[in-house]
Amino acid sequence: MKRLALILMIAVCAAGVGGRLQATGYYGPDSYLDRGGANVVASPEFYWDLEVKRIAREFSAPEKLRIAPKIPEVEDSSRRAERKEATANADTADFAAALQEGRIKPPDAALATQHHETARVLIQATDDQSTAVLPEEFASEFADYHRGAFAYQQGAAHWEEARQAWTALLARPEGERHYRTVWATFMLAKVALKKLEPEASALFARTRDLATQGFADSLGLAADSYGWEGRSEWKQGHPEKAAPLFLTQLALGDESAVVSLKALIPDREPIEGMLNYGPEPDERQAWTDEQKRAQAEKEGAALKDAARDPLLRRLVTAHILATSTAPNFWGEDTGVAAARSKHWLAEMKAAKLSELADAEYLGWAAYNGGDYKDAERWLGLAAAESPAAMWLRAKLQLRAGKTADAAQSMAAAWRVLRDPTTYTGWNPVTPEEQNDYVMQSYDGPSWSFPEEASGDLAALRLERGDFVQAFDIFERGGLANDAAFVAERVLTADELKTYVDTMRSDRAEARAHWSYVLGRRLVREDRYEEAAKYLPEPNDKIVQIYAKTLHDGADEKLAKEERAAAWFRAAWLARYDGMELMGTEVAPDVSATDGAFEMPDLAKERLNGKYQKVRWDGGEEKKTDVPIPLRPSKEELKRLKASAIEPDVRFHYRVVAGALAMKAAALLPDHSIEVADVINTAGSWVKDRDQKVAGRYFNVLERRGSGTEIGRAASAKHWFVDERGPWSDREQAAYDAMHKELAPPQ
């Protein structure tokens, strides 16, 4: 099952252009169009952090964050150190300002400053094991605050002492507590929270009021107070009060609220090793049936309450979508998630609401459960122009066979969905956070929101025959492997050439990538002179050498041995520079990963009209042929056949090399060491790619090379041998010299 995006995010960018990291540790290429385009008809994968940020855009507050807020459950040591340093710096700066402004007037300012700093250092180093004593300071609001802070650091046994010190500070006349009134009130609220006292909420709210009145807030505690007040309300069992506070906290830029908000979801499933705000998985497993029933009743009652609250019902819906949507790659049982979603939709119907925000997201929950009629009903209650509504409408239109309408709806949705900043209104987003994070998944590839939206729109363009537009959307949407499939198998070489030639100058990196893809395709189409203009160095020079050897091999005016040498040199280049000169970016060669991985052959799926569905049953892998849901047009099928890779096998250039070597062999005398060397080399290249072709080559070797040492060794083995003759040695030396001269990058 997919988990909350904030909790289990991994960076796609770490995987590079051709591949992605998967939950199992597998790194390999994937394709949005795999499984016949199942992603396009399935529900997209929703993300908890994106959805709560989208909801939070409706909230605002005048306060500003100053430093990263302290949330003990999620902070690490570096964050604690950062906050300690910020607190110390603010304390020092405030004390200096108070001296300069004359708000405090010690008889010896330098000595008072020294005592202040000594106390501050001691407070930072104090814990419940400390035995040091706080030194005397000049009497002021700062000294009062330090006494409270020192006691607080000493642990729960000293919290009342801390409370007394801060209460004494607040009893000072207003003119004597300008700098520490906000700090003291905030800390009194924290003590009350730790003691589970209801007045904690009022004290956190009071912190904001005091800052508004003009008391100094050098740490931004007024902004911090929203999250802490929300925590207080949640602990008191008031999720409806906590929700707007956490969302305001998030709107201020504090992303720790993303985690806090999940505490408001009554039926959330705990995740081992994560912050769960409730019973842990081990604890739940040890429950009796009676305890399980009691918990279920408690959750059921809380869900009914949530269904009646405008904010909570939106959050529950978002959580359900974030934990149960997206196609299940391995066909595992998703009954628990489906039952949870169905239960929630029933609660929402039972609530009989006259007004309903985010109805389209309820529609998505119904869609994901396969109830398309109910999805239509919820969609009818939604804001018609919201991106999620337009996306859902596109899915339903596609299922109804209205491809043109679906493409139009999806295009409107994509204009917003392709940019999470626009979708959520969340401005403090880095480019990495925008596009390069996806959930870690236990059931196959996972996609970011922009990738899903781009994949759906591009697939619809592809189905309608808008091939260049489909490529453009795949390419700009970050779906490089799908874009490569269209570039290599659906577009004509000239269409791709036009696209590359007209790419904007500010997209130099992308232009270089697609130029390389184009150059290799032009080589496969025997357009060598054009290819040289698009291949990077030194491949632009190597392809010219390759073209000349092919020309010389075919030149009947040359002597047979000279022609044979040219054919064999061409074969050697095709074998050992084949990936760089003519390898396909995706299937079958997968140059995207330097040939390290295989990947789904989209062309075969679309030509055959079916794909293999993989599922696990009793620990065994089961494969079933399933019709593809996204059917290609007649024009696409025509293009797929015209652009077929010959031969259509992985590392196809090795078979090409073998065929070129056999042309050389045809010009050499029987039973010569040269002919045996060339044929044995050709067979060695081909044997792991095409057994039938290799078998034919072996028959030729036995017939024409049996009188040679290599031929006799091959006959004894009944297969090709790991031996080289003079021509292979010569070509290897020439190849090494060429590469040394051209100095290609390693």
XYZ file of C-alpha atoms in Angstrom:
746
model
C 0.000 0.000 0.000
C 1.213 3.479 -0.738
C 2.028 5.665 2.248
C 1.994 9.350 3.082
C 4.213 11.278 0.733
C 5.867 13.335 3.451
C 6.917 10.208 5.301
C 8.175 8.021 2.509
C 9.502 10.384 -0.162
C 12.558 9.611 -2.241
C 14.245 11.736 -4.867
C 13.669 10.727 -8.468
C 16.506 12.975 -9.572
C 18.979 10.664 -7.833
C 18.053 8.018 -10.381
C 18.939 10.132 -13.430
C 17.176 10.378 -16.772
C 16.585 6.736 -17.523
C 15.733 5.126 -14.236
C 14.239 5.520 -10.821
C 14.740 4.182 -7.346
C 12.145 1.672 -6.221
C 11.190 0.589 -2.729
C 12.829 -2.802 -3.026
C 16.161 -1.168 -3.763
C 15.745 -1.893 -7.505
C 17.012 0.829 -9.784
C 15.861 0.620 -13.317
C 13.937 2.248 -16.146
C 10.171 2.513 -16.125
C 7.495 3.890 -18.368
C 4.208 5.635 -17.684
C 2.705 3.899 -20.732
C 3.662 0.432 -19.520
C 0.921 -2.154 -18.981
C -0.872 -0.870 -22.020
C -1.414 2.596 -20.560
C -3.132 1.325 -17.399
C -1.991 4.452 -15.567
C -4.034 6.581 -17.918
C -7.345 4.947 -17.028
C -6.510 4.436 -13.336
C -6.745 6.946 -10.523
C -3.629 9.073 -10.119
C -1.548 8.768 -7.002
C -2.444 11.552 -4.587
C 0.013 13.024 -2.119
C -0.820 13.970 1.448
C 1.630 16.863 1.609
C 0.336 18.378 -1.643
C -3.297 18.064 -0.603
C -2.884 19.611 2.846
C -0.848 22.431 1.318
C -3.667 22.969 -1.175
C -6.175 23.224 1.666
C -3.841 25.449 3.696
C -3.817 28.072 0.932
C -7.196 29.184 2.300
C -5.563 30.175 5.596
C -3.356 33.111 6.436
C -1.958 34.927 9.458
C -0.069 38.189 9.967
C 2.771 36.533 11.871
C 6.043 35.437 10.258
C 8.288 32.468 11.002
C 11.746 33.421 12.226
C 13.452 30.051 12.720
C 12.542 26.411 12.238
C 9.911 25.634 14.897
C 10.661 23.078 17.570
C 8.527 19.987 17.232
C 10.175 17.392 19.495
C 8.732 14.333 17.767
C 10.238 15.101 14.380
C 13.274 17.268 14.952
C 16.824 15.973 14.744
C 19.979 16.993 16.591
C 20.985 19.564 13.973
C 17.591 21.226 14.216
C 17.787 21.366 18.010
C 21.263 22.871 17.765
C 19.999 25.446 15.264
C 17.193 26.454 17.548
C 19.458 26.685 20.601
C 21.845 28.903 18.681
C 19.026 31.121 17.434
C 17.631 31.443 20.963
C 21.045 32.353 22.369
C 21.644 34.919 19.629
C 18.219 36.484 20.136
C 18.719 36.612 23.913
C 22.080 38.349 23.499
C 20.743 40.811 20.913
C 17.656 41.657 22.980
C 19.764 42.282 26.109
C 22.067 44.614 24.166
C 19.059 46.460 22.711
C 17.499 46.853 26.157
C 20.743 48.382 27.449
C 21.005 50.739 24.490
C 17.374 51.838 24.775
C 17.670 52.357 28.526
C 14.966 49.812 29.337
C 17.384 48.269 31.859
C 19.983 50.307 33.757
C 22.493 48.144 35.628
C 25.229 50.029 37.525
C 27.881 48.237 35.454
C 26.603 47.430 31.935
C 29.685 45.399 30.974
C 29.486 43.251 34.098
C 25.739 42.766 33.635
C 26.326 41.650 30.054
C 28.977 39.199 31.219
C 26.646 37.722 33.851
C 23.852 37.496 31.254
C 26.045 35.523 28.858
C 27.332 33.241 31.631
C 23.762 32.407 32.592
C 22.786 31.811 28.970
C 25.670 29.372 28.391
C 24.809 27.506 31.585
C 21.129 27.225 30.620
C 22.047 25.748 27.248
C 24.178 23.096 28.933
C 21.634 22.217 31.647
C 19.525 19.046 31.759
C 17.820 16.938 34.420
C 21.197 15.557 35.509
C 22.864 18.938 36.046
C 23.947 20.032 39.538
C 25.195 23.535 38.725
C 23.649 26.616 40.290
C 22.476 29.593 38.245
C 24.633 32.644 39.049
C 23.133 35.934 40.243
C 22.212 38.461 37.558
C 21.171 42.086 37.529
C 17.459 42.112 38.441
C 15.418 42.471 35.228
C 12.970 40.688 32.950
C 15.986 38.856 31.487
C 17.063 37.493 34.871
C 13.463 36.439 35.609
C 13.270 34.622 32.288
C 16.630 32.926 32.860
C 15.491 31.580 36.230
C 12.459 30.037 34.581
C 14.474 28.653 31.650
C 17.071 27.150 33.981
C 14.393 25.412 36.048
C 12.578 24.188 32.915
C 15.779 22.623 31.575
C 16.190 20.725 34.854
C 13.131 18.601 34.079
C 9.533 18.024 35.155
C 10.360 18.180 38.870
C 11.262 21.869 38.429
C 8.446 22.977 36.113
C 6.489 24.657 38.897
C 9.603 26.609 39.821
C 9.873 27.679 36.188
C 6.214 28.687 36.118
C 6.667 30.845 39.230
C 9.653 32.662 37.725
C 7.803 33.427 34.473
C 4.653 34.458 36.325
C 6.762 36.857 38.393
C 8.171 38.279 35.157
C 4.664 38.952 33.845
C 3.754 40.675 37.112
C 6.282 43.420 36.348
C 4.942 46.721 34.998
C 4.561 46.671 31.195
C 7.505 49.022 30.739
C 9.820 46.557 32.480
C 8.964 43.475 30.412
C 9.034 44.591 26.776
C 11.449 41.860 25.617
C 10.386 38.786 27.573
C 6.623 39.006 27.909
C 6.033 36.962 24.724
C 8.751 34.456 25.614
C 7.452 33.931 29.155
C 3.830 33.529 28.041
C 4.820 31.023 25.366
C 6.796 28.959 27.891
C 3.947 29.059 30.421
C 1.770 27.658 27.638
C 4.276 24.859 26.997
C 4.356 23.921 30.677
C 0.563 23.812 30.703
C 0.631 21.648 27.569
C 3.088 19.209 29.108
C 0.807 18.972 32.145
C -2.217 18.470 29.833
C -3.898 21.572 31.247
C -6.705 23.048 29.102
C -5.483 26.620 29.641
C -2.501 25.868 27.393
C -4.598 26.765 24.338
C -5.550 30.172 25.725
C -1.939 30.901 26.670
C -0.682 30.121 23.150
C -3.377 32.415 21.732
C -2.347 35.026 24.317
C 1.202 34.842 22.928
C -0.087 36.147 19.608
C -2.146 38.877 21.243
C 0.863 40.140 23.173
C 3.026 40.237 20.054
C 0.277 42.196 18.308
C 0.249 44.661 21.204
C 3.917 45.458 20.527
C 5.848 43.252 22.909
C 9.068 41.983 21.315
C 8.924 38.625 19.522
C 12.497 38.099 18.379
C 12.024 34.324 17.927
C 8.741 34.435 16.014
C 6.924 32.630 18.816
C 3.616 34.152 17.762
C 3.882 32.229 14.493
C 5.050 29.101 16.329
C 2.079 29.285 18.660
C -0.450 28.125 16.042
C 1.048 24.657 15.846
C 1.458 24.378 19.602
C -2.101 25.529 20.218
C -3.271 22.997 17.659
C -1.374 20.329 19.540
C -3.048 21.416 22.777
C -6.510 21.192 21.216
C -5.743 17.792 19.737
C -4.598 16.462 23.106
C -7.868 17.700 24.600
C -9.838 15.753 21.993
C -10.822 18.775 19.878
C -9.665 17.853 16.337
C -12.122 20.345 14.816
C -10.293 23.154 16.657
C -6.839 21.767 15.938
C -7.395 21.531 12.163
C -7.538 25.292 11.364
C -4.610 25.927 13.716
C -2.401 23.313 12.036
C -3.438 24.562 8.600
C -2.573 28.124 9.575
C 0.768 26.844 10.854
C 1.318 25.241 7.451
C 0.212 28.376 5.611
C 2.922 30.277 7.499
C 5.501 27.927 5.979
C 5.970 25.442 8.814
C 5.954 22.064 7.061
C 5.999 20.133 10.322
C 2.241 20.752 10.256
C 2.032 18.226 7.405
C 2.849 15.520 9.940
C 0.760 17.041 12.749
C -2.345 17.063 10.565
C -2.326 13.302 10.194
C -3.000 13.073 13.943
C -6.517 14.334 13.145
C -7.357 11.307 10.967
C -9.364 8.904 13.185
C -8.807 5.670 11.248
C -5.262 6.167 10.064
C -3.203 2.994 9.933
C -0.026 3.114 12.055
C 3.252 2.623 10.232
C 6.118 0.837 11.892
C 9.047 3.113 12.604
C 7.059 6.283 11.908
C 5.417 8.924 14.073
C 1.866 7.633 14.564
C 0.254 9.788 17.279
C -1.427 6.774 18.828
C -1.137 3.018 19.376
C 1.865 1.554 17.578
C 1.618 -1.498 15.261
C 3.093 -3.862 17.868
C 0.623 -2.632 20.447
C -2.308 -3.129 18.094
C -1.221 -6.643 17.233
C -1.351 -7.574 20.920
C -4.927 -6.312 21.366
C -7.716 -8.654 22.338
C -10.825 -8.894 20.173
C -12.635 -6.728 22.700
C -9.956 -4.039 22.464
C -10.119 -4.149 18.678
C -13.905 -3.728 18.749
C -13.595 -0.814 21.176
C -11.034 0.866 18.919
C -13.229 0.307 15.859
C -16.199 1.865 17.637
C -14.083 4.821 18.713
C -12.808 5.355 15.187
C -16.317 4.973 13.742
C -17.722 7.635 16.053
C -14.822 9.973 15.269
C -15.363 9.470 11.527
C -19.017 10.426 11.870
C -17.952 13.608 13.643
C -15.325 14.293 10.985
C -17.924 13.873 8.223
C -19.888 16.757 9.738
C -16.910 19.107 10.083
C -15.972 21.124 6.945
C -12.224 20.857 7.447
C -11.922 17.404 8.954
C -13.901 15.751 6.176
C -11.573 17.292 3.586
C -8.542 16.055 5.498
C -9.927 12.528 5.882
C -10.702 12.412 2.157
C -7.187 13.588 1.321
C -5.675 10.985 3.638
C -7.734 8.184 2.094
C -6.642 9.224 -1.395
C -2.996 9.513 -0.337
C -2.939 6.031 1.153
C -5.111 3.999 -1.190
C -4.935 5.357 -4.728
C -2.711 4.568 -7.713
C -2.687 1.308 -9.667
C -1.386 -1.698 -7.774
C 1.577 -2.948 -9.784
C 1.853 -6.465 -8.410
C -1.862 -7.193 -8.103
C -1.708 -7.491 -4.318
C -4.824 -7.415 -2.149
C -5.998 -3.856 -1.533
C -9.196 -4.873 0.243
C -8.433 -2.969 3.449
C -7.886 0.312 1.611
C -10.960 -0.255 -0.560
C -13.137 -1.015 2.478
C -11.903 2.100 4.246
C -12.688 4.266 1.236
C -16.128 2.699 0.803
C -16.917 3.238 4.487
C -15.944 6.902 4.281
C -18.058 7.510 1.170
C -21.005 5.929 2.958
C -20.474 8.257 5.927
C -20.375 11.247 3.620
C -23.621 10.229 1.960
C -25.246 9.649 5.340
C -24.255 13.158 6.462
C -26.621 14.601 3.784
C -24.705 17.843 3.487
C -26.176 20.817 1.679
C -22.733 22.276 0.944
C -19.636 20.269 0.221
C -16.108 21.470 -0.526
C -13.759 19.130 -2.408
C -16.564 16.917 -3.708
C -14.339 16.049 -6.680
C -11.908 14.330 -4.320
C -14.734 12.135 -3.051
C -15.336 11.429 -6.712
C -11.747 10.293 -7.007
C -12.229 7.956 -4.043
C -15.251 6.435 -5.785
C -13.361 6.232 -9.085
C -10.475 4.439 -7.446
C -12.943 1.917 -6.049
C -14.350 1.266 -9.515
C -17.706 2.980 -8.874
C -17.706 5.283 -11.883
C -21.375 6.148 -11.602
C -20.832 7.394 -8.049
C -17.750 9.266 -9.212
C -19.957 11.088 -11.735
C -22.411 11.956 -8.958
C -19.726 13.465 -6.706
C -18.248 15.275 -9.690
C -21.609 16.913 -10.269
C -21.353 18.488 -6.802
C -17.821 19.796 -7.374
C -16.401 23.107 -8.466
C -16.445 22.500 -12.212
C -13.208 24.310 -12.997
C -10.993 22.901 -10.255
C -8.011 20.990 -11.691
C -8.918 17.814 -9.784
C -12.473 17.996 -11.154
C -11.270 18.495 -14.726
C -8.837 15.594 -14.331
C -11.578 13.308 -13.045
C -13.858 14.447 -15.854
C -11.134 13.539 -18.364
C -10.834 10.019 -16.920
C -14.585 9.470 -17.059
C -14.802 10.850 -20.592
C -12.009 8.529 -21.701
C -13.853 5.546 -20.225
C -16.934 6.641 -22.131
C -14.952 6.678 -25.383
C -14.987 10.470 -25.669
C -11.285 10.828 -26.372
C -11.443 14.332 -27.841
C -13.424 15.635 -24.859
C -11.076 13.841 -22.487
C -8.051 15.458 -24.113
C -9.655 18.894 -23.824
C -10.521 18.405 -20.143
C -7.085 16.999 -19.367
C -5.342 19.897 -21.100
C -7.209 22.339 -18.871
C -6.310 20.317 -15.759
C -2.683 19.916 -16.827
C -2.093 23.658 -16.996
C -2.389 23.707 -13.198
C -1.345 20.179 -12.235
C 2.004 20.312 -14.029
C 3.195 22.814 -11.416
C 2.622 21.850 -7.750
C 3.242 25.467 -6.747
C 0.233 26.540 -8.789
C -1.832 23.604 -7.586
C -1.119 24.143 -3.898
C -0.358 27.857 -3.741
C 2.700 26.799 -1.765
C 5.403 29.343 -2.512
C 8.310 28.105 -0.362
C 8.935 25.220 -2.733
C 12.324 24.388 -4.236
C 12.581 22.958 -7.759
C 13.426 19.585 -6.209
C 10.309 19.657 -4.036
C 8.223 20.697 -7.048
C 9.132 17.990 -9.483
C 11.539 15.432 -8.157
C 9.907 13.740 -5.195
C 7.670 10.720 -5.290
C 6.475 8.259 -2.714
C 8.503 5.195 -1.995
C 6.296 2.338 -3.080
C 6.158 -1.369 -2.407
C 4.275 -2.118 -5.625
C 6.297 -0.808 -8.503
C 6.984 2.545 -10.133
C 5.603 5.661 -8.525
C 5.030 9.043 -10.135
C 5.079 12.653 -9.067
C 1.978 14.773 -9.585
C 3.424 16.643 -12.604
C 4.498 13.347 -14.163
C 1.042 11.809 -13.720
C -0.723 14.799 -15.223
C 1.764 15.026 -18.101
C 1.563 11.290 -18.699
C -2.225 11.345 -18.913
C -2.362 14.302 -21.295
C 0.463 13.008 -23.498
C -1.176 9.570 -23.705
C -4.445 11.152 -24.831
C -2.561 13.141 -27.452
C -0.899 9.924 -28.592
C -4.212 8.082 -28.851
C -5.663 10.926 -30.920
C -2.692 10.877 -33.294
C -1.192 14.179 -32.119
C 2.240 12.599 -32.069
C 4.523 15.638 -31.891
C 2.378 17.145 -29.118
C 2.463 13.829 -27.251
C 6.252 13.758 -27.433
C 6.510 17.373 -26.310
C 4.326 16.820 -23.241
C 6.108 13.613 -22.260
C 9.454 15.363 -22.688
C 8.552 18.492 -20.735
C 6.761 16.438 -18.097
C 9.936 14.582 -17.172
C 8.778 11.232 -18.614
C 11.943 10.720 -20.615
C 11.438 7.036 -21.400
C 7.929 7.584 -22.734
C 9.171 10.548 -24.747
C 11.964 8.347 -26.121
C 9.461 5.678 -27.169
C 7.517 8.281 -29.158
C 10.736 9.770 -30.552
C 12.122 6.427 -31.735
C 9.036 4.524 -32.775
C 6.144 6.908 -33.442
C 7.577 10.139 -34.821
C 9.317 10.065 -38.160
C 13.000 10.901 -38.038
C 12.261 14.150 -39.846
C 9.588 15.122 -37.296
C 12.065 14.533 -34.494
C 14.721 16.438 -36.438
C 12.436 19.443 -36.792
C 11.618 19.355 -33.090
C 15.297 19.217 -32.090
C 16.300 21.941 -34.539
C 13.678 24.323 -33.174
C 14.269 23.775 -29.456
C 14.885 27.001 -27.549
C 18.454 27.992 -26.767
C 17.740 28.009 -23.017
C 17.086 24.249 -23.192
C 20.608 23.313 -24.200
C 20.831 20.208 -22.012
C 17.551 18.792 -23.288
C 18.504 19.631 -26.857
C 21.799 17.767 -26.478
C 19.982 14.720 -25.123
C 17.413 14.519 -27.896
C 20.032 15.334 -30.525
C 21.884 12.206 -29.387
C 18.685 10.140 -29.579
C 18.057 11.547 -33.071
C 21.620 10.925 -34.218
C 21.451 7.249 -33.287
C 18.117 6.883 -35.034
C 19.534 8.433 -38.198
C 22.342 5.862 -38.090
C 19.762 3.073 -37.815
C 18.115 4.545 -40.909
C 21.477 4.669 -42.772
C 21.486 8.493 -42.833
C 25.093 8.739 -41.696
C 25.982 12.211 -42.961
C 22.993 13.722 -41.176
C 23.634 11.629 -38.080
C 27.136 13.070 -37.667
C 25.606 16.532 -37.122
C 23.624 15.305 -34.101
C 25.951 12.816 -32.437
C 28.230 14.169 -29.697
C 31.999 13.993 -29.906
C 33.740 11.690 -30.697
C 30.817 9.680 -32.071
C 30.303 12.258 -34.798
C 33.743 11.319 -36.154
C 33.369 7.589 -35.521
C 30.148 7.436 -37.523
C 31.962 8.988 -40.479
C 34.615 6.270 -40.250
C 31.819 3.687 -39.976
C 30.081 5.091 -43.059
C 33.318 4.994 -45.074
C 33.994 1.363 -44.131
C 30.477 0.433 -45.241
C 31.041 2.256 -48.525
C 34.379 0.575 -49.109
C 32.984 -2.836 -48.258
C 30.292 -2.434 -50.906
C 32.697 -1.007 -53.528
C 33.110 -3.814 -56.094
C 35.986 -1.916 -57.722
C 38.172 -2.723 -54.735
C 40.006 -6.014 -54.244
C 38.111 -8.691 -52.313
C 40.508 -8.701 -49.382
C 40.351 -4.896 -49.152
C 36.555 -5.022 -49.194
C 36.538 -7.800 -46.599
C 38.802 -5.763 -44.330
C 36.412 -2.798 -44.663
C 33.362 -4.931 -43.844
C 35.128 -6.393 -40.819
C 36.200 -2.957 -39.589
C 32.614 -1.784 -39.905
C 31.529 -4.874 -37.982
C 34.051 -4.151 -35.232
C 32.778 -0.575 -34.884
C 29.154 -1.751 -34.848
C 29.944 -4.273 -32.134
C 32.033 -2.132 -29.809
C 30.639 1.346 -30.487
C 27.176 0.148 -31.439
C 25.392 1.427 -28.322
C 26.837 4.898 -28.888
C 26.236 4.918 -32.638
C 22.904 3.161 -33.116
C 21.600 1.904 -29.766
C 17.958 2.626 -29.003
C 17.286 4.886 -26.042
C 14.577 2.534 -24.768
C 13.686 -1.018 -25.814
C 15.369 -3.092 -27.005
C 18.860 -1.685 -26.243
C 17.998 0.765 -23.401
C 20.828 3.210 -23.924
C 19.095 5.280 -21.221
C 20.836 3.007 -18.700
C 23.876 2.222 -20.869
C 22.271 -1.150 -21.491
C 22.369 -2.111 -17.816
C 18.641 -2.888 -17.640
C 15.880 -4.125 -19.862
C 12.619 -2.235 -19.949
C 9.056 -2.778 -21.159
C 8.750 -2.865 -24.931
C 5.894 -0.414 -25.448
C 5.899 -0.916 -29.203
C 5.287 -4.661 -28.820
C 2.509 -4.052 -26.319
C 0.767 -1.634 -28.652
C 1.302 -3.706 -31.775
C 0.065 -6.899 -30.083
C -2.778 -5.176 -28.257
C -1.917 -6.888 -24.980
C 0.543 -6.823 -22.123
C 1.612 -9.287 -19.472
C 0.067 -8.662 -16.078
C 2.268 -9.887 -13.257
C 0.938 -10.965 -9.884
C 2.190 -13.062 -6.996
C 0.193 -16.073 -5.850
C 1.521 -18.256 -3.056
C 5.002 -16.868 -3.530
C 4.999 -17.652 -7.254
C 5.041 -15.161 -10.085
C 2.018 -15.518 -12.367
C 1.779 -13.825 -15.776
C -1.433 -13.284 -17.682
C -1.981 -11.675 -21.088
C -4.332 -8.715 -20.691
C -5.764 -6.436 -23.433
C -4.211 -2.985 -23.349
C -6.655 -0.301 -22.182
C -5.178 2.511 -24.294
C -5.541 1.464 -27.921
C -3.264 2.849 -30.650
C -4.682 4.490 -33.751
C -4.237 2.987 -37.229
C -1.691 5.692 -37.998
C 0.324 4.865 -34.892
C 0.304 1.153 -35.754
C 1.497 2.006 -39.263
C 4.352 4.077 -37.849
C 5.316 1.423 -35.300
C 5.689 -1.132 -38.082
C 7.655 1.284 -40.258
C 10.104 2.104 -37.460
C 10.700 -1.518 -36.405
C 14.152 -2.206 -34.991
C 16.008 -4.716 -37.165
C 16.658 -7.119 -35.600
C 14.321 -6.481 -32.667
C 16.514 -8.006 -29.967
C 18.379 -6.522 -27.037
C 21.768 -5.119 -28.108
C 20.565 -5.418 -31.670
C 23.761 -3.816 -32.976
C 25.673 -6.990 -32.058
C 23.573 -8.896 -34.577
C 24.165 -6.076 -37.064
C 27.885 -6.457 -36.409
C 27.658 -10.213 -36.947
C 25.957 -9.740 -40.295
C 28.642 -7.277 -41.410
C 31.359 -9.709 -40.363
C 29.712 -12.459 -42.415
C 29.839 -10.144 -45.441
C 33.571 -9.945 -44.880
C 33.777 -13.723 -44.572
C 31.998 -14.168 -47.884
C 34.959 -12.480 -49.614
C 37.674 -14.567 -47.930
C 39.030 -17.940 -49.114
C 37.771 -21.163 -47.504
C 39.843 -22.775 -44.762
C 41.997 -19.692 -44.312
C 42.837 -18.525 -40.798
C 41.217 -15.203 -41.722
C 37.832 -16.680 -42.641
C 37.753 -18.865 -39.528
C 38.675 -15.882 -37.353
C 35.984 -13.647 -38.869
C 33.179 -16.254 -38.739
C 34.041 -17.342 -35.192
C 34.061 -13.692 -34.109
C 30.687 -13.068 -35.782
C 29.183 -16.080 -34.040
C 30.586 -15.063 -30.666
C 28.891 -11.675 -31.003
C 25.539 -13.137 -32.031
C 25.219 -16.305 -29.929
C 23.665 -14.586 -26.913
C 21.313 -12.458 -29.036
C 19.908 -14.843 -31.670
C 20.509 -18.594 -31.358
C 19.130 -19.387 -34.813
C 21.398 -16.908 -36.564
C 24.339 -18.112 -34.481
C 23.533 -21.699 -35.505
C 23.677 -20.767 -39.174
C 27.011 -19.037 -38.640
C 28.371 -22.132 -36.909
C 27.361 -24.300 -39.853
C 29.281 -21.947 -42.144
C 32.315 -22.139 -39.840
C 32.296 -25.931 -39.938
C 31.929 -25.937 -43.715
C 34.482 -23.227 -44.566
C 36.915 -23.255 -41.638
C 37.305 -26.868 -40.594
C 40.871 -26.947 -41.868
C 42.007 -24.234 -39.459
C 43.022 -24.337 -35.805
C 40.000 -22.221 -34.814
C 37.690 -24.395 -36.920
C 38.954 -27.620 -35.369
C 38.588 -26.200 -31.842
C 35.048 -25.080 -32.647
C 34.151 -28.514 -34.052
C 35.459 -30.192 -30.922
C 33.402 -27.855 -28.720
C 30.403 -27.940 -31.074
C 30.214 -24.174 -30.719
C 32.216 -20.983 -31.062
C 35.475 -20.690 -29.142
C 37.181 -17.913 -27.225
C 40.090 -17.592 -29.621
C 41.244 -14.757 -31.842
C 42.992 -14.792 -35.166
C 45.146 -12.194 -36.895
C 42.274 -10.112 -38.257
C 40.628 -9.745 -34.834
C 43.977 -8.765 -33.307
C 44.508 -6.224 -36.085
C 41.054 -4.697 -35.676
C 41.386 -4.499 -31.905
C 44.679 -2.629 -32.295
C 43.177 -0.279 -34.893
C 40.141 0.305 -32.673
C 42.310 1.119 -29.657
C 44.445 3.496 -31.714
C 41.379 5.260 -33.082
C 39.929 5.795 -29.625
C 43.249 6.977 -28.285
C 43.452 9.519 -31.068
C 39.888 10.702 -30.644
C 40.152 10.517 -26.839
C 36.448 9.855 -26.185
C 35.208 10.597 -22.673
C 35.278 7.661 -20.276
